[in-house]
């Protein structure tokens, strides 16, 4: 494996981690949006606050990691990507900012009207951010991001594969969040909320599977390079993802929430890895390979060293945080809730 391939693999590891942990984080906002009015949705929103408050900032470390590795290791391709899809990227950035602000401020609102405003910002941004990230992924996968960065500013990211990617991203985030939140509710003895999320996890899991199966037609017609890879060397990962998804549905049906969370993460992680394997050796599909896009050898070596150091210093801390949260040993900030439910 070359240094460029190693850096690309590490970069894609960040994509996988963001898809799983950041995805569940975004999905919690989707359920916040769909929870209902103050009376019906108050308990759901309090659980969302409790569950993601300790980790929501940590989840976005992976996105920063991916961006830094991409522009440092593959600078020309980064410029080409940003130059072509800067419109959806702008929506992503705006969504992340508004989401964070809404989540942070709504718990300290002085009245119901203000709390609702911040709640709408948080929940709405939780929906649009993964949608536009999925559209960007679809643009790359369908070969619509040219190496020179002069792709059409609209049609490059609005093709059929982009729409499929956006819809699947939102459904996948909602599915992950429902599974994770069902586990949190069950751990805290909130059986009604666990059931609420269990039912929605089953529904979104089925919907995600249906859309993914229907999307095969879209990918074959619109992204032939990706389709060839998915039905070739990445096929075992596609099968693993499907098995993981079906297993998660069965585990939800039988209320085995702890194991369901693991199988859901495996299902999502496997299909994201499958995307990367199917796309290899392209960085920008049908335009630039990883080897051609790589920067200076010294830069790649420096990134590999930085990753090794981060693996020693950062990863254990992040793992410890998630373990402590899962065991209920880190407060979600519920000691100072909003004065009223955020309906």
mmCIF file of C-alpha atoms in Angstrom:
data_model
loop_
_atom_site.group_PDB
_atom_site.id
_atom_site.type_symbol
_atom_site.label_atom_id
_atom_site.label_comp_id
_atom_site.label_asym_id
_atom_site.label_seq_id
_atom_site.Cartn_x
_atom_site.Cartn_y
_atom_site.Cartn_z
ATOM 1 C CA UNK A 1 0.000 0.000 0.000
ATOM 2 C CA UNK A 2 1.381 3.396 -0.969
ATOM 3 C CA UNK A 3 1.465 6.372 1.385
ATOM 4 C CA UNK A 4 -1.314 7.994 -0.671
ATOM 5 C CA UNK A 5 -3.516 4.899 -0.316
ATOM 6 C CA UNK A 6 -2.824 4.760 3.419
ATOM 7 C CA UNK A 7 -3.788 8.405 3.887
ATOM 8 C CA UNK A 8 -6.915 7.915 1.762
ATOM 9 C CA UNK A 9 -7.894 4.896 3.868
ATOM 10 C CA UNK A 10 -7.450 6.902 7.069
ATOM 11 C CA UNK A 11 -9.436 9.763 5.574
ATOM 12 C CA UNK A 12 -12.256 7.369 4.734
ATOM 13 C CA UNK A 13 -12.113 5.947 8.247
ATOM 14 C CA UNK A 14 -13.038 9.443 9.383
ATOM 15 C CA UNK A 15 -15.956 9.414 6.938
ATOM 16 C CA UNK A 16 -17.192 6.126 8.424
ATOM 17 C CA UNK A 17 -16.935 7.389 11.993
ATOM 18 C CA UNK A 18 -18.743 10.597 11.100
ATOM 19 C CA UNK A 19 -21.452 8.644 9.280
ATOM 20 C CA UNK A 20 -22.120 6.499 12.364
ATOM 21 C CA UNK A 21 -21.656 8.888 15.290
ATOM 22 C CA UNK A 22 -22.391 12.164 13.553
ATOM 23 C CA UNK A 23 -25.270 10.442 11.768
ATOM 24 C CA UNK A 24 -26.891 9.346 15.013
ATOM 25 C CA UNK A 25 -26.366 12.863 16.327
ATOM 26 C CA UNK A 26 -28.127 14.431 13.327
ATOM 27 C CA UNK A 27 -30.866 11.832 13.491
ATOM 28 C CA UNK A 28 -31.723 12.796 17.056
ATOM 29 C CA UNK A 29 -32.552 16.246 15.726
ATOM 30 C CA UNK A 30 -34.808 14.719 13.085
ATOM 31 C CA UNK A 31 -36.813 12.965 15.805
ATOM 32 C CA UNK A 32 -36.829 16.193 17.782
ATOM 33 C CA UNK A 33 -38.468 17.804 14.745
ATOM 34 C CA UNK A 34 -41.065 15.041 14.448
ATOM 35 C CA UNK A 35 -41.806 14.640 18.154
ATOM 36 C CA UNK A 36 -44.949 16.777 18.115
ATOM 37 C CA UNK A 37 -46.113 19.710 20.205
ATOM 38 C CA UNK A 38 -44.920 20.662 23.679
ATOM 39 C CA UNK A 39 -47.215 18.205 25.442
ATOM 40 C CA UNK A 40 -46.569 15.195 23.224
ATOM 41 C CA UNK A 41 -42.944 15.860 22.362
ATOM 42 C CA UNK A 42 -41.551 17.230 25.602
ATOM 43 C CA UNK A 43 -40.320 13.883 26.901
ATOM 44 C CA UNK A 44 -38.667 13.037 23.582
ATOM 45 C CA UNK A 45 -36.875 16.384 23.466
ATOM 46 C CA UNK A 46 -35.671 16.057 27.045
ATOM 47 C CA UNK A 47 -34.225 12.650 26.223
ATOM 48 C CA UNK A 48 -32.527 14.080 23.115
ATOM 49 C CA UNK A 49 -30.990 16.830 25.248
ATOM 50 C CA UNK A 50 -29.853 14.336 27.866
ATOM 51 C CA UNK A 51 -28.384 11.842 25.402
ATOM 52 C CA UNK A 52 -26.441 14.032 23.006
ATOM 53 C CA UNK A 53 -25.389 16.960 25.203
ATOM 54 C CA UNK A 54 -22.125 15.331 26.371
ATOM 55 C CA UNK A 55 -21.072 14.105 22.905
ATOM 56 C CA UNK A 56 -22.517 16.337 20.188
ATOM 57 C CA UNK A 57 -19.372 18.438 19.848
ATOM 58 C CA UNK A 58 -17.094 15.393 19.940
ATOM 59 C CA UNK A 59 -19.056 13.812 17.087
ATOM 60 C CA UNK A 60 -18.027 16.629 14.753
ATOM 61 C CA UNK A 61 -14.331 16.011 15.375
ATOM 62 C CA UNK A 62 -14.508 13.430 12.603
ATOM 63 C CA UNK A 63 -15.762 15.960 10.050
ATOM 64 C CA UNK A 64 -12.931 18.343 10.891
ATOM 65 C CA UNK A 65 -10.518 15.433 10.640
ATOM 66 C CA UNK A 66 -11.799 14.527 7.160
ATOM 67 C CA UNK A 67 -11.644 18.105 5.875
ATOM 68 C CA UNK A 68 -8.111 18.691 7.168
ATOM 69 C CA UNK A 69 -6.818 15.416 5.730
ATOM 70 C CA UNK A 70 -8.496 16.073 2.391
ATOM 71 C CA UNK A 71 -7.137 19.563 1.819
ATOM 72 C CA UNK A 72 -3.674 18.661 3.139
ATOM 73 C CA UNK A 73 -3.157 15.344 1.361
ATOM 74 C CA UNK A 74 -5.099 16.015 -1.839
ATOM 75 C CA UNK A 75 -5.125 19.823 -2.220
ATOM 76 C CA UNK A 76 -5.990 20.084 -5.910
ATOM 77 C CA UNK A 77 -8.909 17.708 -5.601
ATOM 78 C CA UNK A 78 -10.101 19.573 -2.517
ATOM 79 C CA UNK A 79 -10.119 22.803 -4.519
ATOM 80 C CA UNK A 80 -11.975 21.077 -7.362
ATOM 81 C CA UNK A 81 -14.572 19.697 -4.959
ATOM 82 C CA UNK A 82 -15.183 22.973 -3.162
ATOM 83 C CA UNK A 83 -15.229 24.926 -6.416
ATOM 84 C CA UNK A 84 -17.931 22.673 -7.835
ATOM 85 C CA UNK A 85 -20.196 21.976 -4.847
ATOM 86 C CA UNK A 86 -19.766 25.146 -2.813
ATOM 87 C CA UNK A 87 -23.544 25.707 -2.776
ATOM 88 C CA UNK A 88 -24.455 22.513 -0.858
ATOM 89 C CA UNK A 89 -21.270 22.887 1.204
ATOM 90 C CA UNK A 90 -22.513 26.318 2.265
ATOM 91 C CA UNK A 91 -25.801 24.784 3.383
ATOM 92 C CA UNK A 92 -23.870 22.141 5.326
ATOM 93 C CA UNK A 93 -21.762 24.751 7.099
ATOM 94 C CA UNK A 94 -24.774 26.927 7.848
ATOM 95 C CA UNK A 95 -26.686 23.914 9.107
ATOM 96 C CA UNK A 96 -23.920 22.882 11.493
ATOM 97 C CA UNK A 97 -23.653 26.394 12.927
ATOM 98 C CA UNK A 98 -27.412 26.870 13.329
ATOM 99 C CA UNK A 99 -27.807 23.409 14.768
ATOM 100 C CA UNK A 100 -25.183 23.976 17.408
ATOM 101 C CA UNK A 101 -26.547 27.383 18.323
ATOM 102 C CA UNK A 102 -30.120 26.129 18.527
ATOM 103 C CA UNK A 103 -29.169 23.150 20.671
ATOM 104 C CA UNK A 104 -27.001 25.179 23.038
ATOM 105 C CA UNK A 105 -29.394 28.086 23.536
ATOM 106 C CA UNK A 106 -32.792 26.445 23.663
ATOM 107 C CA UNK A 107 -32.187 24.907 27.080
ATOM 108 C CA UNK A 108 -31.642 28.352 28.559
ATOM 109 C CA UNK A 109 -34.495 30.192 26.858
ATOM 110 C CA UNK A 110 -36.558 32.468 29.085
ATOM 111 C CA UNK A 111 -39.910 31.761 27.444
ATOM 112 C CA UNK A 112 -41.706 29.237 25.272
ATOM 113 C CA UNK A 113 -41.558 31.343 22.094
ATOM 114 C CA UNK A 114 -37.775 31.689 22.250
ATOM 115 C CA UNK A 115 -37.325 28.019 23.134
ATOM 116 C CA UNK A 116 -39.421 27.037 20.132
ATOM 117 C CA UNK A 117 -37.359 29.262 17.828
ATOM 118 C CA UNK A 118 -34.107 27.662 18.925
ATOM 119 C CA UNK A 119 -35.713 24.243 18.787
ATOM 120 C CA UNK A 120 -36.738 24.798 15.172
ATOM 121 C CA UNK A 121 -33.181 25.882 14.307
ATOM 122 C CA UNK A 122 -31.737 22.779 15.921
ATOM 123 C CA UNK A 123 -34.215 20.338 14.433
ATOM 124 C CA UNK A 124 -34.405 21.899 10.961
ATOM 125 C CA UNK A 125 -30.631 22.085 10.637
ATOM 126 C CA UNK A 126 -30.423 18.443 11.748
ATOM 127 C CA UNK A 127 -32.480 17.581 8.678
ATOM 128 C CA UNK A 128 -30.864 19.730 6.001
ATOM 129 C CA UNK A 129 -27.228 19.108 6.971
ATOM 130 C CA UNK A 130 -27.111 15.329 6.334
ATOM 131 C CA UNK A 131 -29.301 15.815 3.268
ATOM 132 C CA UNK A 132 -26.794 18.123 1.603
ATOM 133 C CA UNK A 133 -23.859 15.987 2.729
ATOM 134 C CA UNK A 134 -25.547 13.070 0.985
ATOM 135 C CA UNK A 135 -26.025 15.144 -2.147
ATOM 136 C CA UNK A 136 -22.327 16.024 -2.176
ATOM 137 C CA UNK A 137 -21.417 12.349 -1.810
ATOM 138 C CA UNK A 138 -23.729 11.579 -4.734
ATOM 139 C CA UNK A 139 -22.038 14.225 -6.860
ATOM 140 C CA UNK A 140 -18.626 12.643 -6.278
ATOM 141 C CA UNK A 141 -19.891 9.080 -6.721
ATOM 142 C CA UNK A 142 -21.576 9.851 -10.029
ATOM 143 C CA UNK A 143 -18.479 11.503 -11.502
ATOM 144 C CA UNK A 144 -19.915 15.004 -11.632
ATOM 145 C CA UNK A 145 -16.988 16.726 -9.914
ATOM 146 C CA UNK A 146 -14.383 17.447 -12.622
ATOM 147 C CA UNK A 147 -10.677 17.593 -11.826
ATOM 148 C CA UNK A 148 -10.413 21.223 -12.902
ATOM 149 C CA UNK A 149 -13.167 22.309 -10.501
ATOM 150 C CA UNK A 150 -15.310 23.965 -13.174
ATOM 151 C CA UNK A 151 -18.292 21.668 -12.911
ATOM 152 C CA UNK A 152 -21.725 23.177 -13.233
ATOM 153 C CA UNK A 153 -22.633 24.881 -9.948
ATOM 154 C CA UNK A 154 -26.151 23.422 -10.003
ATOM 155 C CA UNK A 155 -26.354 20.242 -12.062
ATOM 156 C CA UNK A 156 -23.143 18.797 -10.590
ATOM 157 C CA UNK A 157 -24.849 18.124 -7.271
ATOM 158 C CA UNK A 158 -28.494 17.703 -8.317
ATOM 159 C CA UNK A 159 -28.234 14.523 -10.376
ATOM 160 C CA UNK A 160 -30.240 11.368 -9.560
ATOM 161 C CA UNK A 161 -27.459 9.848 -7.444
ATOM 162 C CA UNK A 162 -27.236 13.040 -5.399
ATOM 163 C CA UNK A 163 -30.955 13.007 -4.619
ATOM 164 C CA UNK A 164 -30.669 9.338 -3.679
ATOM 165 C CA UNK A 165 -27.685 10.124 -1.465
ATOM 166 C CA UNK A 166 -29.520 12.961 0.282
ATOM 167 C CA UNK A 167 -32.615 10.901 1.037
ATOM 168 C CA UNK A 168 -30.589 7.894 2.191
ATOM 169 C CA UNK A 169 -28.443 10.099 4.423
ATOM 170 C CA UNK A 170 -31.493 11.481 6.249
ATOM 171 C CA UNK A 171 -33.135 8.062 6.588
ATOM 172 C CA UNK A 172 -29.916 6.469 7.800
ATOM 173 C CA UNK A 173 -29.383 9.185 10.397
ATOM 174 C CA UNK A 174 -32.944 8.813 11.647
ATOM 175 C CA UNK A 175 -32.549 5.021 11.801
ATOM 176 C CA UNK A 176 -29.299 5.201 13.775
ATOM 177 C CA UNK A 177 -30.709 7.770 16.175
ATOM 178 C CA UNK A 178 -33.845 5.752 16.826
ATOM 179 C CA UNK A 179 -31.790 2.670 17.681
ATOM 180 C CA UNK A 180 -29.346 4.582 19.881
ATOM 181 C CA UNK A 181 -32.080 6.541 21.645
ATOM 182 C CA UNK A 182 -34.133 3.405 22.288
ATOM 183 C CA UNK A 183 -31.119 2.000 24.098
ATOM 184 C CA UNK A 184 -30.675 5.191 26.148
ATOM 185 C CA UNK A 185 -34.333 5.273 27.118
ATOM 186 C CA UNK A 186 -34.301 1.606 28.076
ATOM 187 C CA UNK A 187 -31.145 2.075 30.171
ATOM 188 C CA UNK A 188 -32.848 4.880 32.105
ATOM 189 C CA UNK A 189 -35.992 2.841 32.649
ATOM 190 C CA UNK A 190 -38.120 5.003 30.341
ATOM 191 C CA UNK A 191 -40.045 2.136 28.775
ATOM 192 C CA UNK A 192 -42.589 4.335 26.971
ATOM 193 C CA UNK A 193 -39.851 6.329 25.250
ATOM 194 C CA UNK A 194 -37.914 3.161 24.450
ATOM 195 C CA UNK A 195 -41.017 1.835 22.741
ATOM 196 C CA UNK A 196 -41.560 5.140 20.914
ATOM 197 C CA UNK A 197 -38.078 4.988 19.428
ATOM 198 C CA UNK A 198 -38.268 1.230 18.832
ATOM 199 C CA UNK A 199 -41.307 1.600 16.590
ATOM 200 C CA UNK A 200 -39.707 4.445 14.667
ATOM 201 C CA UNK A 201 -36.470 2.535 14.336
ATOM 202 C CA UNK A 202 -38.347 -0.346 12.740
ATOM 203 C CA UNK A 203 -40.184 2.007 10.377
ATOM 204 C CA UNK A 204 -37.117 3.974 9.278
ATOM 205 C CA UNK A 205 -35.053 0.798 8.948
ATOM 206 C CA UNK A 206 -37.607 -0.660 6.570
ATOM 207 C CA UNK A 207 -37.869 2.627 4.670
ATOM 208 C CA UNK A 208 -34.090 2.843 4.336
ATOM 209 C CA UNK A 209 -33.941 -0.689 2.969
ATOM 210 C CA UNK A 210 -36.687 -0.010 0.425
ATOM 211 C CA UNK A 211 -35.050 3.206 -0.776
ATOM 212 C CA UNK A 212 -31.649 1.499 -0.974
ATOM 213 C CA UNK A 213 -33.055 -1.341 -3.081
ATOM 214 C CA UNK A 214 -34.876 1.079 -5.364
ATOM 215 C CA UNK A 215 -31.684 3.116 -5.578
ATOM 216 C CA UNK A 216 -29.906 0.261 -7.341
ATOM 217 C CA UNK A 217 -31.704 1.290 -10.524
ATOM 218 C CA UNK A 218 -30.573 4.890 -10.052
ATOM 219 C CA UNK A 219 -26.944 3.976 -9.418
ATOM 220 C CA UNK A 220 -26.716 1.592 -12.352
ATOM 221 C CA UNK A 221 -28.078 4.247 -14.708
ATOM 222 C CA UNK A 222 -26.380 7.320 -13.263
ATOM 223 C CA UNK A 223 -23.169 6.096 -11.595
ATOM 224 C CA UNK A 224 -21.901 3.088 -13.588
ATOM 225 C CA UNK A 225 -18.404 3.118 -12.089
ATOM 226 C CA UNK A 226 -19.824 2.953 -8.583
ATOM 227 C CA UNK A 227 -22.348 0.311 -9.621
ATOM 228 C CA UNK A 228 -19.604 -1.877 -11.060
ATOM 229 C CA UNK A 229 -17.627 -1.643 -7.836
ATOM 230 C CA UNK A 230 -20.631 -2.327 -5.608
ATOM 231 C CA UNK A 231 -21.495 -5.478 -7.536
ATOM 232 C CA UNK A 232 -17.842 -6.529 -7.719
ATOM 233 C CA UNK A 233 -15.178 -6.192 -5.045
ATOM 234 C CA UNK A 234 -17.471 -4.332 -2.609
ATOM 235 C CA UNK A 235 -20.308 -6.865 -2.835
ATOM 236 C CA UNK A 236 -19.377 -8.651 0.453
ATOM 237 C CA UNK A 237 -19.647 -5.324 2.272
ATOM 238 C CA UNK A 238 -23.014 -4.611 0.661
ATOM 239 C CA UNK A 239 -24.233 -8.024 1.819
ATOM 240 C CA UNK A 240 -22.830 -7.394 5.319
ATOM 241 C CA UNK A 241 -24.699 -4.098 5.452
ATOM 242 C CA UNK A 242 -27.946 -5.785 4.446
ATOM 243 C CA UNK A 243 -27.506 -8.561 6.988
ATOM 244 C CA UNK A 244 -26.658 -6.003 9.653
ATOM 245 C CA UNK A 245 -29.775 -4.002 8.839
ATOM 246 C CA UNK A 246 -32.053 -7.045 8.969
ATOM 247 C CA UNK A 247 -30.423 -8.180 12.195
ATOM 248 C CA UNK A 248 -31.034 -4.757 13.718
ATOM 249 C CA UNK A 249 -34.711 -4.913 12.800
ATOM 250 C CA UNK A 250 -35.023 -8.318 14.432
ATOM 251 C CA UNK A 251 -33.190 -7.117 17.540
ATOM 252 C CA UNK A 252 -35.475 -4.079 17.758
ATOM 253 C CA UNK A 253 -38.503 -6.289 17.364
ATOM 254 C CA UNK A 254 -37.293 -8.441 20.273
ATOM 255 C CA UNK A 255 -36.223 -5.356 22.278
ATOM 256 C CA UNK A 256 -32.537 -6.250 22.474
ATOM 257 C CA UNK A 257 -31.414 -2.663 22.335
ATOM 258 C CA UNK A 258 -27.773 -3.023 23.352
ATOM 259 C CA UNK A 259 -26.892 -5.457 20.579
ATOM 260 C CA UNK A 260 -29.156 -3.624 18.122
ATOM 261 C CA UNK A 261 -27.004 -0.543 18.482
ATOM 262 C CA UNK A 262 -23.904 -2.529 17.498
ATOM 263 C CA UNK A 263 -25.542 -4.169 14.486
ATOM 264 C CA UNK A 264 -26.947 -0.819 13.303
ATOM 265 C CA UNK A 265 -23.477 0.728 13.440
ATOM 266 C CA UNK A 266 -22.052 -2.258 11.556
ATOM 267 C CA UNK A 267 -24.757 -1.981 8.902
ATOM 268 C CA UNK A 268 -24.131 1.702 8.256
ATOM 269 C CA UNK A 269 -20.366 1.407 8.543
ATOM 270 C CA UNK A 270 -20.261 -1.501 6.109
ATOM 271 C CA UNK A 271 -22.138 0.305 3.348
ATOM 272 C CA UNK A 272 -20.008 3.428 3.742
ATOM 273 C CA UNK A 273 -16.843 1.326 3.548
ATOM 274 C CA UNK A 274 -18.399 -0.469 0.588
ATOM 275 C CA UNK A 275 -18.815 2.882 -1.150
ATOM 276 C CA UNK A 276 -15.121 3.601 -0.660
ATOM 277 C CA UNK A 277 -14.034 0.171 -1.850
ATOM 278 C CA UNK A 278 -16.325 0.373 -4.872
ATOM 279 C CA UNK A 279 -14.958 3.776 -5.786
ATOM 280 C CA UNK A 280 -11.281 2.820 -5.434
ATOM 281 C CA UNK A 281 -8.840 3.864 -6.923
ATOM 282 C CA UNK A 282 -10.761 7.042 -7.775
ATOM 283 C CA UNK A 283 -10.747 10.016 -5.427
ATOM 284 C CA UNK A 284 -13.033 11.981 -7.745
ATOM 285 C CA UNK A 285 -14.825 9.269 -9.686
ATOM 286 C CA UNK A 286 -13.862 9.022 -13.370
ATOM 287 C CA UNK A 287 -11.679 12.128 -12.984
ATOM 288 C CA UNK A 288 -8.740 11.770 -10.586
ATOM 289 C CA UNK A 289 -7.230 8.720 -8.895
ATOM 290 C CA UNK A 290 -5.843 8.748 -5.372
ATOM 291 C CA UNK A 291 -2.292 8.388 -6.676
ATOM 292 C CA UNK A 292 -2.641 11.285 -9.126
ATOM 293 C CA UNK A 293 -4.297 13.566 -6.573
ATOM 294 C CA UNK A 294 -1.781 13.001 -3.771
ATOM 295 C CA UNK A 295 0.351 15.862 -2.513
ATOM 296 C CA UNK A 296 4.053 15.840 -1.664
ATOM 297 C CA UNK A 297 5.458 12.612 -0.111
ATOM 298 C CA UNK A 298 6.721 14.565 2.909
ATOM 299 C CA UNK A 299 3.199 15.863 3.530
ATOM 300 C CA UNK A 300 1.723 12.364 3.365
ATOM 301 C CA UNK A 301 4.341 11.091 5.786
ATOM 302 C CA UNK A 302 3.599 13.927 8.164
ATOM 303 C CA UNK A 303 -0.116 13.100 8.078
ATOM 304 C CA UNK A 304 0.558 9.449 8.854
ATOM 305 C CA UNK A 305 2.686 10.473 11.837
ATOM 306 C CA UNK A 306 0.015 12.919 13.008
ATOM 307 C CA UNK A 307 -2.608 10.178 12.778
ATOM 308 C CA UNK A 308 -0.455 7.820 14.854
ATOM 309 C CA UNK A 309 -0.030 10.485 17.539
ATOM 310 C CA UNK A 310 -3.756 11.269 17.513
ATOM 311 C CA UNK A 311 -4.486 7.569 17.844
ATOM 312 C CA UNK A 312 -2.548 7.548 21.092
ATOM 313 C CA UNK A 313 -3.749 10.855 22.531
ATOM 314 C CA UNK A 314 -7.242 11.508 21.154
ATOM 315 C CA UNK A 315 -8.929 8.176 20.436
ATOM 316 C CA UNK A 316 -8.699 6.820 24.023
ATOM 317 C CA UNK A 317 -10.229 10.043 25.332
ATOM 318 C CA UNK A 318 -13.116 9.859 22.882
ATOM 319 C CA UNK A 319 -13.711 6.189 23.682
ATOM 320 C CA UNK A 320 -13.664 6.965 27.406
ATOM 321 C CA UNK A 321 -16.222 9.732 26.882
ATOM 322 C CA UNK A 322 -18.645 7.427 25.085
ATOM 323 C CA UNK A 323 -18.202 4.677 27.680
ATOM 324 C CA UNK A 324 -18.910 7.094 30.522
ATOM 325 C CA UNK A 325 -21.966 8.458 28.737
ATOM 326 C CA UNK A 326 -23.268 4.960 28.040
ATOM 327 C CA UNK A 327 -22.925 4.081 31.718
ATOM 328 C CA UNK A 328 -24.773 7.214 32.768
ATOM 329 C CA UNK A 329 -21.708 8.658 34.504
ATOM 330 C CA UNK A 330 -21.628 11.935 32.509
ATOM 331 C CA UNK A 331 -24.440 14.443 32.908
ATOM 332 C CA UNK A 332 -26.409 15.485 29.870
ATOM 333 C CA UNK A 333 -27.079 18.890 31.379
ATOM 334 C CA UNK A 334 -30.620 18.084 32.500
ATOM 335 C CA UNK A 335 -29.938 19.737 35.841
ATOM 336 C CA UNK A 336 -30.861 23.045 34.207
ATOM 337 C CA UNK A 337 -33.638 22.389 31.695
ATOM 338 C CA UNK A 338 -35.596 25.000 29.794
ATOM 339 C CA UNK A 339 -38.422 26.545 31.803
ATOM 340 C CA UNK A 340 -40.974 24.803 29.609
ATOM 341 C CA UNK A 341 -41.011 21.954 27.097
ATOM 342 C CA UNK A 342 -39.611 22.889 23.696
ATOM 343 C CA UNK A 343 -42.698 22.238 21.632
#
